[in-house]
Each structure stands twice: as C-alpha cells, then as structure tokens.
Amino acid sequence: MLENVEVQPKRLDDYQPIVGAEMIYELQQLANDLKGARVLNINATSFGGGVAEILTTLVPLMRDLGIQAEWQVIHGSDEFFNVTKASHNGLQGMDIPLTDDMKNIWLHYNQLNAEKLEGEYDFIIVHDPQPAGMLHFCNRKHGKHWIWRCHIDTSNANPAFWGFYSQYINSYEAAVFTMKQYVGPGVNFEHLAIIPPTIDPLSPKNAPIPLERAREGVAGFGIDPSRPLITQVSRFDPWKDPLGVIDAYRLVKKEIPNVQLALVGSMASDDPEGWYFLDKTSRHAGEDSDIFILHNFQGVGAYEVGCFQTTSDSVVQKSTREGFGLVVTEALWKGKPVVGGNVGGIPLQVINGETGYLVDSIEDCADKVLYLLQHPDESRKMGKASQDHVRHHFLSMHHLKNYLHLFRSLAIV
Ligand code: UDP
C-alpha cells in the first residue's frame, strides 16, 4: 500500500467570516451530487513545498463537503528523487541531459508504486511529474477518472524532458495547469483546466499573528526586530535564486546599512538538491552576520514562517522560474507587497505597482526593495490591495470550487 497522509479535520463554516456565506453555500451546492465520491491525491512528499501545503487543506475541506478524499505519497529512494529533481529542473527548462538510465529509474519506481496502489476511486489526482507514470502501469485500474495536476512552470521545458514525460501525461483524461502557457506541445487532453493554487487563510502560517508576537518569533532566531528586515521564504533551489537575493540585499545595504536579510527555507524530502544549494547559499553569504539562513531543522515551522512574513519590511521572491509561488500569496495575504521575479505564476499575483513590483534583474530588485523600505506609507497602501487580491482569487475556497467544477464535468453531474 502507498503511505497514507493523515490530515487534521477542517470545517468550511469556519471560513465564512473571510469569504462570506454565499461562497460557502455555492460550494455546498456544487458538492451535493458529489457526496460520497472517492478522491485520491497522490504526490511525492507529505512535507515541504507547495503541493503538501495545498493538500493539507484541500483534503479535509473536501471531506467536510461529504467527499471521501484521501492523500497518499509514493515510495522513492535517493536515486529516484535525484532523477525526479533533475526532471523538475529539465521540465522547467534547464539544459541538462535525460539519459536512458534516468528514464529506467523513473519507470521502475512508477511501476513499483503502481503495484502498491490499492482501492477503487472515482477520481485519482496525480500531482506533478514524480508519480505521473503510475497511470501507465495501472492500466487505468483503481480510478474511473485520472487527473494529472501540474504545479510547475513547463512553459519553456527542455524538449528532451517534455518529450519523455508528455507521453505519460497525455494518457490522462484530464490535466490541470496553473497557467495556459504551461501546456507544452504534443498533448491533447479531453479535459483541460487552468487552476491557480491557493492558500489556507486559517492555517497556522496564514492566520493573523499579532505584530508583537511575530517580532518575538523572529527575534528568537537572532534577528533584531527594531532594524529593517528583508525576507525570502523558499526551498533552497536554483530557480528561487537565493544568491541573487543576497546580491540585491548587498545593493540595498549600501543605502540602508542596518538592513538585515532572512532566507528561510524548508528541506523537502523529495528535494535532494536542497542541502547542496543551502551550502552554496551559505558560502555566498560569507561572514555577513546580518544575513540569516534558516530552515525547518532549526525550528522554522509554519508558524515561524508566518512570523517572518508578518514582520518583514520587505518580502522578496526573486525566482527565475516559478510555477505559482505560494510564498508570494502568503505574503500578500499578510498585507505585504512583494518584489517578485517577472516569471511564471508571480505576475498573476503581483500586479506591478499595485500589489508589489515585478523585477527582471538584481539591480531592479534592489531598487524596488529600497523604494518600499523608504516609502512605508505607500507600502502599507499597496499591502491593503495585496490582501484584497488574494481574498478575491487565491484562497482555498476558490481552489475547491475549481476542483468541484472539474469533478462535475468529468462525472457529468
Ligand atoms: N515553506 C515553509 N517553510 C519554509 C519554506 C517554505 O513552510 O521554510 C512553505 C511556504 O510557506 C509555501 C511552500 O512551502 O507554503 C512553498 O510553496 P511555493 O509554491 O512557494 O514553492 P515550491 O516549494 O512548491 O516550489
């Protein structure tokens, strides 16, 4: 059997004060014909990264609507996760080879996991490329409707990787991408849905934290809350460009010498490159004691991430590829305009000049961070627009609604 992930129950009614009674009613109506439907989510890790974050909320909320939702994670090994991380990079456009050995390792683990799959489901949602080959080995058994959910930016995929993976992806009845331009060539799904990810406004990370407590939270890591703080929360990954963030911070520091930088990252179990890139980031930071490089093994959990996002004077997400960027949503929700890379899903969230700034270079990033630090009133005004933008588009209820529509269109209810 695949490993089952336990989730804490959640009640939709608790979200009514945030999204309004009408939205909750609409969800209940949409779910009426889906009561009892069996839904299985399959992904690679129960912790670290956006997919785990999303499922922790969507699975219990589906249950609250009467859907029998489950979440299981696949089994892997270092050799498998090395291949899947390389594939993640290749699918996001990195110029690296895809060897026969790599293909065989991926196929082997997908077959093993397909053999471990048990039970019968109405909908099986397979998240991301790691388990995407399971459908092939299951021969359509176990699930009436198979959905592939892509969370990464495949708009400029390396053709070797897209060519290989698309053969397997193409056999799904439905696919979900975050943006239309992520759908690469040569695939043709019966059902294609464009659904952006969302955040849970009541999770420990996103529920409001009083400023004083948030300040105490970051002070526990050695940060001086009375001095300005720039933060990027991200896995240690080349696409998140932590080295570029350090360079931008150094430019800001020339103007504001007491500024501090926090790079906060979690080490996901399916990301073997994380430790290597963490080390690279630490070396780039050198001896600067105003740079804080922190991760979950040092006690930075969900609540602490919330503290950083709440207290930071400037939140940066300087990605060079970004499927969506939940960390951007999380910061906007806390009323922080975000200075973000002009890539992937970030422009869906950062409306240039309204909810933050879109940047294309280190200098540009430093300029915009500096501007926001020097204009706190404007930053606060933009923060209000940022929060409204998330409230209207990127909360879990929107996600749920989109999935219910997709289920209904597949099951024709
Ligand atoms: N995250 C976390 N702790 C960290 C770093 C990240 O909890 O130290 C969470 C972050 O808050 C967000 C998710 O991991 O909810 C990352 O999702 P995102 O879409 O930004 O990036 P991904 O890691 O999926 O590429």
PDB file of N, CA and C and ligand atoms in Angstrom, residues 49-50 53 205 233 235 240 264-266 305 322 325-327 330, ligand 1:
ATOM      1  N   GLY A  49       7.297  22.330   0.598  1.00  0.00           N
ATOM      2  CA  GLY A  49       6.883  22.657  -0.761  1.00  0.00           C
ATOM      3  C   GLY A  49       5.377  22.856  -0.855  1.00  0.00           C
ATOM      4  N   GLY A  50       4.989  23.404  -1.985  1.00  0.00           N
ATOM      5  CA  GLY A  50       3.631  23.890  -2.154  1.00  0.00           C
ATOM      6  C   GLY A  50       2.558  22.818  -2.211  1.00  0.00           C
ATOM      7  N   GLU A  53       1.498  21.620   1.108  1.00  0.00           N
ATOM      8  CA  GLU A  53       0.804  22.735   1.747  1.00  0.00           C
ATOM      9  C   GLU A  53      -0.672  22.780   1.313  1.00  0.00           C
ATOM     10  N   LYS A 205       0.219  29.234   9.519  1.00  0.00           N
ATOM     11  CA  LYS A 205       1.106  30.165   8.809  1.00  0.00           C
ATOM     12  C   LYS A 205       0.386  31.435   8.376  1.00  0.00           C
ATOM     13  N   VAL A 233      11.201  33.567   1.619  1.00  0.00           N
ATOM     14  CA  VAL A 233      10.905  32.221   2.123  1.00  0.00           C
ATOM     15  C   VAL A 233      10.850  31.296   0.913  1.00  0.00           C
ATOM     16  N   ARG A 235      12.314  27.093  -0.727  1.00  0.00           N
ATOM     17  CA  ARG A 235      13.266  25.985  -0.712  1.00  0.00           C
ATOM     18  C   ARG A 235      14.603  26.494  -1.260  1.00  0.00           C
ATOM     19  N   LYS A 240      14.879  29.596  -7.320  1.00  0.00           N
ATOM     20  CA  LYS A 240      14.394  30.602  -6.368  1.00  0.00           C
ATOM     21  C   LYS A 240      15.427  31.724  -6.218  1.00  0.00           C
ATOM     22  N   VAL A 264      14.689  31.977   4.379  1.00  0.00           N
ATOM     23  CA  VAL A 264      14.055  30.929   5.173  1.00  0.00           C
ATOM     24  C   VAL A 264      13.616  29.813   4.236  1.00  0.00           C
ATOM     25  N   GLY A 265      14.091  28.606   4.480  1.00  0.00           N
ATOM     26  CA  GLY A 265      13.747  27.536   3.544  1.00  0.00           C
ATOM     27  C   GLY A 265      13.452  26.242   4.237  1.00  0.00           C
ATOM     28  N   SER A 266      12.608  25.412   3.594  1.00  0.00           N
ATOM     29  CA  SER A 266      12.373  24.091   4.191  1.00  0.00           C
ATOM     30  C   SER A 266      13.025  23.043   3.312  1.00  0.00           C
ATOM     31  N   VAL A 305       7.330  30.750   9.877  1.00  0.00           N
ATOM     32  CA  VAL A 305       7.286  31.353   8.533  1.00  0.00           C
ATOM     33  C   VAL A 305       6.295  32.512   8.550  1.00  0.00           C
ATOM     34  N   GLU A 322       8.896  29.964 -11.673  1.00  0.00           N
ATOM     35  CA  GLU A 322       8.035  29.763 -10.504  1.00  0.00           C
ATOM     36  C   GLU A 322       6.674  29.301 -10.975  1.00  0.00           C
ATOM     37  N   GLY A 325       4.080  30.015  -6.799  1.00  0.00           N
ATOM     38  CA  GLY A 325       4.716  30.775  -5.719  1.00  0.00           C
ATOM     39  C   GLY A 325       3.754  31.038  -4.584  1.00  0.00           C
ATOM     40  N   LEU A 326       3.446  29.987  -3.824  1.00  0.00           N
ATOM     41  CA  LEU A 326       2.542  30.163  -2.685  1.00  0.00           C
ATOM     42  C   LEU A 326       3.101  31.152  -1.688  1.00  0.00           C
ATOM     43  N   VAL A 327       4.420  31.220  -1.612  1.00  0.00           N
ATOM     44  CA  VAL A 327       5.014  32.154  -0.650  1.00  0.00           C
ATOM     45  C   VAL A 327       4.647  33.596  -1.001  1.00  0.00           C
ATOM     46  N   GLU A 330       1.115  34.031   0.308  1.00  0.00           N
ATOM     47  CA  GLU A 330       1.131  34.115   1.776  1.00  0.00           C
ATOM     48  C   GLU A 330       1.535  35.517   2.246  1.00  0.00           C
TER      49      GLU A 330
HETATM   50  N1  UDP B   1       7.657  26.767   3.239  1.00  0.00           N
HETATM   51  C1  UDP B   1       7.692  26.509   4.592  1.00  0.00           C
HETATM   52  N2  UDP B   1       8.855  26.690   5.254  1.00  0.00           N
HETATM   53  C2  UDP B   1       9.952  27.145   4.648  1.00  0.00           C
HETATM   54  C3  UDP B   1       9.917  27.395   3.252  1.00  0.00           C
HETATM   55  C4  UDP B   1       8.734  27.196   2.571  1.00  0.00           C
HETATM   56  O1  UDP B   1       6.688  26.153   5.204  1.00  0.00           O
HETATM   57  O2  UDP B   1      10.973  27.294   5.309  1.00  0.00           O
HETATM   58  C5  UDP B   1       6.360  26.633   2.544  1.00  0.00           C
HETATM   59  C6  UDP B   1       5.912  28.006   2.044  1.00  0.00           C
HETATM   60  O3  UDP B   1       5.371  28.757   3.116  1.00  0.00           O
HETATM   61  C7  UDP B   1       4.939  27.606   0.959  1.00  0.00           C
HETATM   62  C8  UDP B   1       5.541  26.334   0.395  1.00  0.00           C
HETATM   63  O4  UDP B   1       6.446  25.848   1.389  1.00  0.00           O
HETATM   64  O5  UDP B   1       3.674  27.340   1.516  1.00  0.00           O
HETATM   65  C9  UDP B   1       6.317  26.616  -0.876  1.00  0.00           C
HETATM   66  O6  UDP B   1       5.437  26.734  -1.944  1.00  0.00           O
HETATM   67  P1  UDP B   1       5.813  27.536  -3.262  1.00  0.00           P
HETATM   68  O7  UDP B   1       4.684  27.392  -4.213  1.00  0.00           O
HETATM   69  O8  UDP B   1       6.192  28.934  -2.920  1.00  0.00           O
HETATM   70  O9  UDP B   1       7.129  26.855  -3.817  1.00  0.00           O
HETATM   71  P2  UDP B   1       7.548  25.331  -4.120  1.00  0.00           P
HETATM   72  O10 UDP B   1       8.402  24.926  -2.962  1.00  0.00           O
HETATM   73  O11 UDP B   1       6.314  24.497  -4.246  1.00  0.00           O
HETATM   74  O12 UDP B   1       8.354  25.426  -5.380  1.00  0.00           O
END
